[in-house]
CSV table of C-alpha atoms and ligand atoms in Angstrom, one decimal:
chain,number,residue,atom,x,y,z
T,1,MET,CA,117.7,82.3,132.0
T,2,ILE,CA,114.0,80.5,132.9
T,3,ILE,CA,111.3,82.7,133.2
T,4,VAL,CA,108.6,80.5,135.4
T,5,LEU,CA,104.6,82.3,134.0
T,6,GLY,CA,102.1,82.3,136.4
T,7,LYS,CA,98.7,82.1,135.3
T,8,LYS,CA,97.7,85.9,134.5
T,9,ALA,CA,100.2,85.1,130.6
T,10,ASP,CA,98.7,84.6,128.2
T,11,ASP,CA,99.7,84.5,124.0
T,12,LYS,CA,100.3,88.2,124.1
T,13,ALA,CA,102.2,88.5,127.6
T,14,ILE,CA,104.2,86.2,126.2
T,15,GLU,CA,104.7,87.8,122.7
T,16,GLU,CA,106.0,91.1,123.8
T,17,LEU,CA,108.9,89.1,127.0
T,18,THR,CA,110.1,87.3,123.8
T,19,GLU,CA,110.8,91.1,122.4
T,20,GLU,CA,112.3,91.8,125.1
T,21,ILE,CA,114.9,89.1,125.9
T,22,GLU,CA,115.8,89.1,121.7
T,23,ASN,CA,116.0,92.6,121.9
T,24,LYS,CA,118.5,92.6,123.9
T,25,GLY,CA,119.9,90.0,121.5
T,26,LEU,CA,119.3,86.7,123.6
T,27,LYS,CA,117.8,83.2,121.9
T,28,VAL,CA,114.2,82.1,123.1
T,29,PHE,CA,112.9,78.8,124.2
T,30,ILE,CA,109.3,78.4,126.0
T,31,SER,CA,108.6,75.1,126.9
T,32,ARG,CA,104.8,74.4,127.5
T,33,GLY,CA,104.4,71.8,130.4
T,34,GLU,CA,101.1,70.7,131.8
T,35,GLN,CA,101.5,72.3,134.5
T,36,LYS,CA,103.7,76.0,134.0
T,37,ILE,CA,104.6,77.9,131.2
T,38,ILE,CA,108.8,78.2,131.3
T,39,VAL,CA,110.2,80.2,128.9
T,40,GLY,CA,114.4,80.5,128.6
T,41,ALA,CA,115.7,83.2,127.8
T,42,MET,CA,120.1,81.5,126.2
T,43,GLY,CA,123.1,83.3,125.9
T,44,ASP,CA,125.3,86.6,127.4
T,45,GLU,CA,122.4,86.8,130.7
T,46,ARG,CA,124.2,89.6,132.4
T,47,LEU,CA,122.5,92.3,128.8
T,48,LEU,CA,119.3,91.2,130.5
T,49,ASN,CA,116.3,93.4,133.5
T,50,ILE,CA,116.4,90.7,135.8
T,51,ASP,CA,114.8,93.2,138.2
T,52,HIS,CA,111.5,94.6,135.3
T,53,LEU,CA,111.1,90.6,134.3
T,54,LYS,CA,110.7,90.0,138.5
T,55,ALA,CA,108.5,92.7,138.6
T,56,LEU,CA,105.9,92.0,134.8
T,57,PRO,CA,103.0,90.5,136.5
T,58,PHE,CA,102.5,87.1,134.7
T,59,VAL,CA,106.2,86.0,136.0
T,60,GLU,CA,105.7,84.2,138.4
T,61,LYS,CA,110.6,82.9,139.2
T,62,VAL,CA,113.2,84.3,137.3
T,63,MET,CA,116.1,81.9,137.7
T,64,PRO,CA,119.3,81.5,136.2
T,65,ILE,CA,120.0,77.7,134.3
T,66,THR,CA,123.0,75.7,136.6
T,67,ALA,CA,123.4,73.3,134.5
T,68,LEU,CA,125.9,74.6,130.9
T,69,TYR,CA,123.7,72.3,129.2
T,70,LYS,CA,120.4,74.6,129.5
T,71,LEU,CA,117.6,73.2,126.4
T,72,ALA,CA,117.9,69.6,127.3
T,73,SER,CA,118.3,70.4,131.6
T,74,ARG,CA,115.3,68.9,133.9
T,75,GLU,CA,115.6,72.6,135.5
T,76,PHE,CA,114.6,73.9,131.7
T,77,HIS,CA,111.8,71.2,131.3
T,78,PRO,CA,111.1,69.4,134.8
T,79,GLU,CA,108.1,67.0,132.9
T,80,ASP,CA,109.4,63.7,131.3
T,81,THR,CA,109.6,64.5,127.0
T,82,ILE,CA,107.8,62.2,124.8
T,83,ILE,CA,108.5,62.1,122.2
T,84,LYS,CA,106.2,60.8,118.9
T,85,VAL,CA,106.7,59.0,115.5
T,86,ASN,CA,104.1,57.6,113.3
T,87,GLY,CA,101.2,56.3,116.2
T,88,CYS,CA,104.8,55.7,118.5
T,89,GLU,CA,105.6,57.6,121.5
T,90,ILE,CA,109.6,57.0,123.0
T,91,GLY,CA,109.7,58.6,127.0
T,92,GLY,CA,107.7,59.3,129.5
T,93,ASP,CA,106.3,55.8,130.9
T,94,ASN,CA,106.4,54.3,126.8
T,95,LEU,CA,109.4,51.2,126.8
T,96,THR,CA,110.2,51.1,123.3
T,97,ILE,CA,112.1,48.4,121.4
T,98,ILE,CA,114.2,49.6,118.5
T,99,ALA,CA,115.8,46.7,117.1
T,100,GLY,CA,117.3,45.3,113.8
T,101,PRO,CA,120.1,44.6,111.6
T,102,CYS,CA,123.5,45.7,112.5
T,103,ALA,CA,123.6,46.9,109.5
T,104,ILE,CA,121.2,47.0,106.2
T,105,GLU,CA,123.2,44.2,103.2
T,106,SER,CA,120.6,43.3,100.8
T,107,GLU,CA,116.8,43.3,100.4
T,108,LYS,CA,116.0,39.6,101.5
T,109,GLN,CA,118.2,39.9,104.5
T,110,MET,CA,116.8,43.6,105.9
T,111,LEU,CA,112.6,42.3,105.1
T,112,GLU,CA,113.0,38.8,106.8
T,113,THR,CA,114.7,40.2,109.6
T,114,ALA,CA,111.8,43.1,109.3
T,115,HIS,CA,109.3,41.2,109.6
T,116,ALA,CA,110.4,39.0,112.4
T,117,VAL,CA,111.5,42.0,115.1
T,118,LYS,CA,107.3,43.3,113.9
T,119,ASP,CA,106.1,40.1,115.1
T,120,ALA,CA,106.9,39.9,118.9
T,121,GLY,CA,106.9,42.5,119.1
T,122,ALA,CA,109.5,45.9,118.4
T,123,SER,CA,108.3,49.2,117.7
T,124,ILE,CA,110.3,50.8,115.6
T,125,LEU,CA,113.4,49.5,112.7
T,126,ARG,CA,117.2,49.9,112.7
T,127,GLY,CA,119.5,49.4,110.2
T,128,SER,CA,122.3,51.4,108.8
T,129,ALA,CA,123.7,51.8,105.6
T,130,PHE,CA,126.8,54.3,105.6
T,131,LYS,CA,128.5,52.1,108.1
T,132,PRO,CA,131.6,53.5,110.4
T,133,ARG,CA,133.8,51.0,110.0
T,134,THR,CA,137.2,51.0,111.7
T,135,SER,CA,138.8,49.7,109.0
T,136,PRO,CA,138.6,51.1,105.2
T,137,TYR,CA,138.5,47.9,103.7
T,138,ASP,CA,135.3,46.1,105.7
T,139,PHE,CA,131.5,46.6,104.3
T,140,GLN,CA,130.9,49.6,104.4
T,141,GLY,CA,127.0,50.3,103.9
T,142,LEU,CA,124.3,50.2,100.6
T,143,ALA,CA,124.1,54.0,100.7
T,144,GLU,CA,121.1,55.5,99.0
T,145,GLU,CA,119.9,51.1,97.7
T,146,GLY,CA,120.5,50.6,101.2
T,147,LEU,CA,118.1,53.3,102.2
T,148,LYS,CA,115.2,52.5,99.5
T,149,ILE,CA,115.3,48.6,101.1
T,150,LEU,CA,114.9,49.9,105.0
T,151,LYS,CA,111.5,52.0,103.2
T,152,LYS,CA,110.5,49.5,101.4
T,153,ALA,CA,111.1,47.5,104.7
T,154,LYS,CA,108.9,50.6,107.3
T,155,GLU,CA,106.7,50.2,104.1
T,156,GLU,CA,105.8,46.2,104.2
T,157,THR,CA,105.6,46.4,108.6
T,158,GLY,CA,104.4,49.2,109.1
T,159,LEU,CA,107.4,50.4,111.7
T,160,PRO,CA,109.2,53.8,111.9
T,161,ILE,CA,112.5,53.4,111.2
T,162,GLU,CA,115.6,54.7,111.7
T,163,THR,CA,119.4,54.9,109.9
T,164,GLU,CA,122.8,56.5,110.9
T,165,VAL,CA,124.1,59.4,109.1
T,166,MET,CA,127.6,59.8,109.5
T,167,ASP,CA,127.9,63.0,107.4
T,168,THR,CA,126.7,66.7,107.2
T,169,ARG,CA,126.8,66.0,103.2
T,170,HIS,CA,124.2,63.2,103.2
T,171,VAL,CA,121.8,64.7,105.7
T,172,GLU,CA,118.6,65.9,103.5
T,173,LEU,CA,118.9,62.6,101.7
T,174,VAL,CA,118.6,60.4,104.8
T,175,ALA,CA,115.9,62.5,106.4
T,176,LYS,CA,114.1,61.9,102.6
T,177,TYR,CA,113.6,58.4,103.3
T,178,VAL,CA,113.7,57.7,107.3
T,179,ASP,CA,111.1,59.0,110.6
T,180,ILE,CA,115.0,58.5,112.9
T,181,LEU,CA,118.6,60.4,112.3
T,182,ARG,CA,121.2,58.5,114.8
T,183,VAL,CA,124.3,59.7,115.1
T,184,GLY,CA,126.8,57.8,115.7
T,185,ALA,CA,129.9,56.7,118.7
T,186,ARG,CA,132.4,58.2,116.9
T,187,ASN,CA,130.7,61.1,115.9
T,188,MET,CA,128.6,62.3,119.0
T,189,GLN,CA,131.6,66.2,119.4
T,190,ASN,CA,131.3,65.9,115.5
T,191,PHE,CA,129.1,69.6,115.7
T,192,ASP,CA,128.9,70.5,112.1
T,193,LEU,CA,126.5,67.1,112.1
T,194,LEU,CA,124.6,68.2,115.9
T,195,LYS,CA,123.9,71.3,113.9
T,196,GLU,CA,122.9,70.1,110.3
T,197,VAL,CA,120.6,67.3,112.4
T,198,GLY,CA,118.7,70.0,114.9
T,199,ARG,CA,117.9,72.2,111.7
T,200,THR,CA,116.1,69.2,110.4
T,201,ASN,CA,112.8,68.1,112.0
T,202,LYS,CA,113.7,64.9,112.5
T,203,PRO,CA,113.8,63.0,116.1
T,204,VAL,CA,117.6,62.2,116.2
T,205,ILE,CA,119.2,59.7,118.4
T,206,LEU,CA,122.1,60.3,119.6
T,207,LYS,CA,125.1,58.5,121.4
T,208,ASN,CA,127.6,59.0,123.4
T,209,GLY,CA,131.2,59.0,122.4
T,210,VAL,CA,133.4,55.9,124.2
T,211,ALA,CA,135.4,58.2,126.0
T,212,SER,CA,132.9,60.7,126.5
T,213,THR,CA,131.6,62.2,129.7
T,214,MET,CA,128.3,62.9,130.9
T,215,LYS,CA,127.8,66.8,130.4
T,216,GLU,CA,130.0,66.8,126.9
T,217,PHE,CA,127.2,63.6,126.1
T,218,LEU,CA,124.6,67.0,127.4
T,219,MET,CA,126.1,69.9,125.5
T,220,ALA,CA,126.4,67.5,122.6
T,221,ALA,CA,123.0,67.1,122.9
T,222,GLU,CA,122.3,70.7,123.4
T,223,TYR,CA,124.0,71.7,119.8
T,224,ILE,CA,121.2,69.7,118.7
T,225,MET,CA,118.5,71.0,120.3
T,226,SER,CA,119.9,75.3,120.3
T,227,GLU,CA,119.4,74.8,116.2
T,228,GLY,CA,115.8,74.4,117.2
T,229,ASN,CA,115.4,70.8,116.9
T,230,GLU,CA,114.5,69.3,121.1
T,231,ASN,CA,113.4,65.6,120.0
T,232,VAL,CA,115.6,63.8,120.9
T,233,ILE,CA,117.5,59.9,122.1
T,234,LEU,CA,120.3,60.3,123.9
T,235,CYS,CA,121.6,56.9,123.6
T,236,ASN,CA,123.9,55.2,126.8
T,237,ARG,CA,126.5,52.7,124.1
T,238,GLY,CA,129.3,52.8,127.0
T,239,ILE,CA,132.3,53.6,127.9
T,240,ARG,CA,136.2,52.7,127.3
T,241,CYS,CA,137.0,50.5,130.0
T,242,TYR,CA,140.0,48.1,130.6
T,243,GLU,CA,138.6,45.5,130.7
T,244,PRO,CA,138.8,44.0,127.3
T,245,GLU,CA,135.3,41.0,127.7
T,246,LEU,CA,133.7,43.7,129.1
T,247,ARG,CA,134.5,46.2,125.3
T,248,PHE,CA,132.0,50.0,126.2
T,249,PRO,CA,130.4,48.1,129.5
T,250,ILE,CA,127.5,50.2,130.6
T,251,LEU,CA,127.7,52.5,133.6
T,252,SER,CA,125.5,51.0,137.1
T,253,GLY,CA,123.3,54.5,137.3
T,254,LEU,CA,125.0,55.8,135.2
T,255,THR,CA,121.4,55.8,132.8
T,256,ASN,CA,119.3,57.1,135.5
T,257,LEU,CA,121.9,60.2,136.5
T,258,ILE,CA,121.7,61.3,133.1
T,259,LYS,CA,117.2,60.8,133.1
T,260,GLN,CA,117.8,62.9,136.7
T,261,LYS,CA,119.5,66.0,134.3
T,262,THR,CA,118.0,66.0,131.7
T,263,HIS,CA,113.9,65.7,129.8
T,264,LEU,CA,114.8,64.0,127.0
T,265,PRO,CA,114.6,59.9,126.5
T,266,VAL,CA,117.1,57.8,127.1
T,267,ILE,CA,117.6,54.5,125.5
T,268,VAL,CA,120.2,51.4,126.7
T,269,ASP,CA,122.4,49.5,123.6
T,270,PRO,CA,123.3,46.3,124.3
T,271,SER,CA,124.8,45.0,121.5
T,272,HIS,CA,127.4,47.8,120.7
T,273,SER,CA,128.0,48.3,124.5
T,274,THR,CA,129.0,44.0,124.6
T,275,GLY,CA,130.2,43.2,121.3
T,276,ASN,CA,128.7,39.5,122.3
T,277,LYS,CA,125.1,38.6,122.0
T,278,SER,CA,125.0,36.0,125.4
T,279,LEU,CA,124.8,39.4,127.3
T,280,VAL,CA,122.4,41.1,125.2
T,281,VAL,CA,119.2,40.1,127.6
T,282,PRO,CA,121.2,40.9,131.2
T,283,VAL,CA,122.5,43.9,130.5
T,284,SER,CA,118.8,44.8,128.6
T,285,LYS,CA,117.7,44.4,132.0
T,286,ALA,CA,119.4,45.8,133.3
T,287,ALA,CA,119.3,48.6,131.9
T,288,ILE,CA,114.7,49.1,131.9
T,289,ALA,CA,115.0,47.9,135.3
T,290,GLU,CA,116.7,51.2,136.3
T,291,GLY,CA,114.8,53.6,134.1
T,292,ALA,CA,115.9,53.8,130.9
T,293,ASP,CA,113.7,54.5,128.2
T,294,GLY,CA,113.5,51.4,125.9
T,295,ILE,CA,116.9,49.6,124.1
T,296,ILE,CA,118.7,49.4,120.6
T,297,VAL,CA,119.1,47.1,119.9
T,298,GLU,CA,120.4,44.5,116.8
T,299,VAL,CA,118.6,41.2,116.1
T,300,HIS,CA,119.6,39.7,112.2
T,301,ASN,CA,117.6,36.3,110.6
T,302,CYS,CA,121.0,34.5,110.0
T,303,PRO,CA,123.4,36.9,112.0
T,304,GLU,CA,126.5,33.9,111.2
T,305,GLU,CA,126.7,35.6,107.2
T,306,ALA,CA,126.5,39.3,108.9
T,307,LYS,CA,128.9,41.1,107.5
T,308,CYS,CA,129.3,43.0,110.7
T,309,ASP,CA,129.3,42.7,113.5
T,310,ALA,CA,128.4,38.5,114.1
T,311,ALA,CA,128.7,38.3,117.2
T,312,GLN,CA,126.9,39.8,119.1
T,313,GLN,CA,123.3,40.1,116.6
T,314,LEU,CA,119.9,37.9,117.9
T,315,THR,CA,118.6,35.6,116.1
T,316,PRO,CA,115.2,35.9,115.4
T,317,PRO,CA,114.0,33.4,117.7
T,318,GLU,CA,116.6,34.1,120.1
T,319,PHE,CA,114.7,38.8,120.1
T,320,ARG,CA,111.1,36.8,120.8
T,321,GLU,CA,112.5,35.2,123.9
T,322,MET,CA,114.2,38.3,125.2
T,323,MET,CA,110.6,39.8,124.2
T,324,VAL,CA,109.1,38.4,126.5
T,325,GLU,CA,111.5,38.7,129.1
T,326,LEU,CA,111.5,42.4,128.1
T,327,ARG,CA,108.0,42.7,128.9
T,328,LYS,CA,108.3,40.9,133.1
T,329,ILE,CA,110.4,44.0,133.6
T,330,GLY,CA,108.9,47.1,131.8
T,331,GLU,CA,105.4,45.8,133.7
T,332,ALA,CA,107.5,45.9,136.8
T,333,VAL,CA,109.2,49.7,136.5
T,334,GLY,CA,106.3,50.7,135.6
T,335,LYS,CA,106.6,50.8,131.4
T,336,LYS,CA,104.5,50.0,128.3
T,337,LEU,CA,105.7,47.8,126.0
O,401,PEP,C1,125.3,51.5,115.4
O,401,PEP,O1,124.5,51.2,116.2
O,401,PEP,O2,125.3,51.0,114.5
O,401,PEP,C2,127.0,51.6,115.4
O,401,PEP,C3,127.6,52.2,114.6
O,401,PEP,O3,126.5,52.7,116.8
O,401,PEP,P1,127.8,52.4,118.1
O,401,PEP,O4,127.8,54.4,116.6
O,401,PEP,O5,126.9,53.5,119.1
O,401,PEP,O6,128.7,52.2,117.7
O,402,MN,MN1,126.4,47.2,114.3
């Protein structure tokens, strides 16, 4: 249920309204937009006395939220959410480029790559210390040692850092080191993990599962948000299709459709979607043209030596060239880098 407040709503009125809703066992979430304050009452709406709520002098409108995902929906929060991380803004008219290697492999590899992406104009640095690999015999990541290297890269470059967290047991540790947590495609419906990252105060990049529907994706975001963490960045990383050379294509129109449904920033992953560096630039350009709030892209100082995802990682010069192109597309659609 959405309760749109009018001009007469002061702090005391909001407090009384909150108490009335909470006494009925529902949770209250407040969205303070530039134009309006919207109170979300989440739970069994039948317990509320709607006529009484409508009659309150400071209430303008009372409406049901029709979407299954409530906090994530544009109905609850009509304006774009802008997430601030260490001086970097994600969402709205900002274009955010998250770049870095697939995995943190060594200090030299991470630091060289970090300086290269910073110099080319990246906004945030990526790198994984815990790797979800198809084979248990493949490189699994450097774990805490990797997080320490990533933190060093932040100290040297000044870029905010993000990394994947795969396990509820690691959330606290990972949150100690990085600015943004990432939940990968394989864990999109790991509900315990979603709740655990929802209890932290770190923004979360949530990637869609490769066989998920949009509704399932947005419900996964809702899990994080319903724990109190509303700073969720959705990442469209493509879904499985029948053309192996396209791997997990980013459906044309989907990023835009997600943005119509939700106020959360939506970025695109051209690297894991295509698995092929020759497609990374065109897919990134298309994503930004369509309204994506940014991309998360893999860059490696020496891709041929990469311990994972060698075929999709850009070299620093390739990334630099791509940035020139992306700036132009961003400008054309009113997004600033
Ligand atoms: C990643 O971004 O490092 C990754 C493993 O991607 P995904 O979870 O989308 O497969
Ligand atoms: Mn990768």
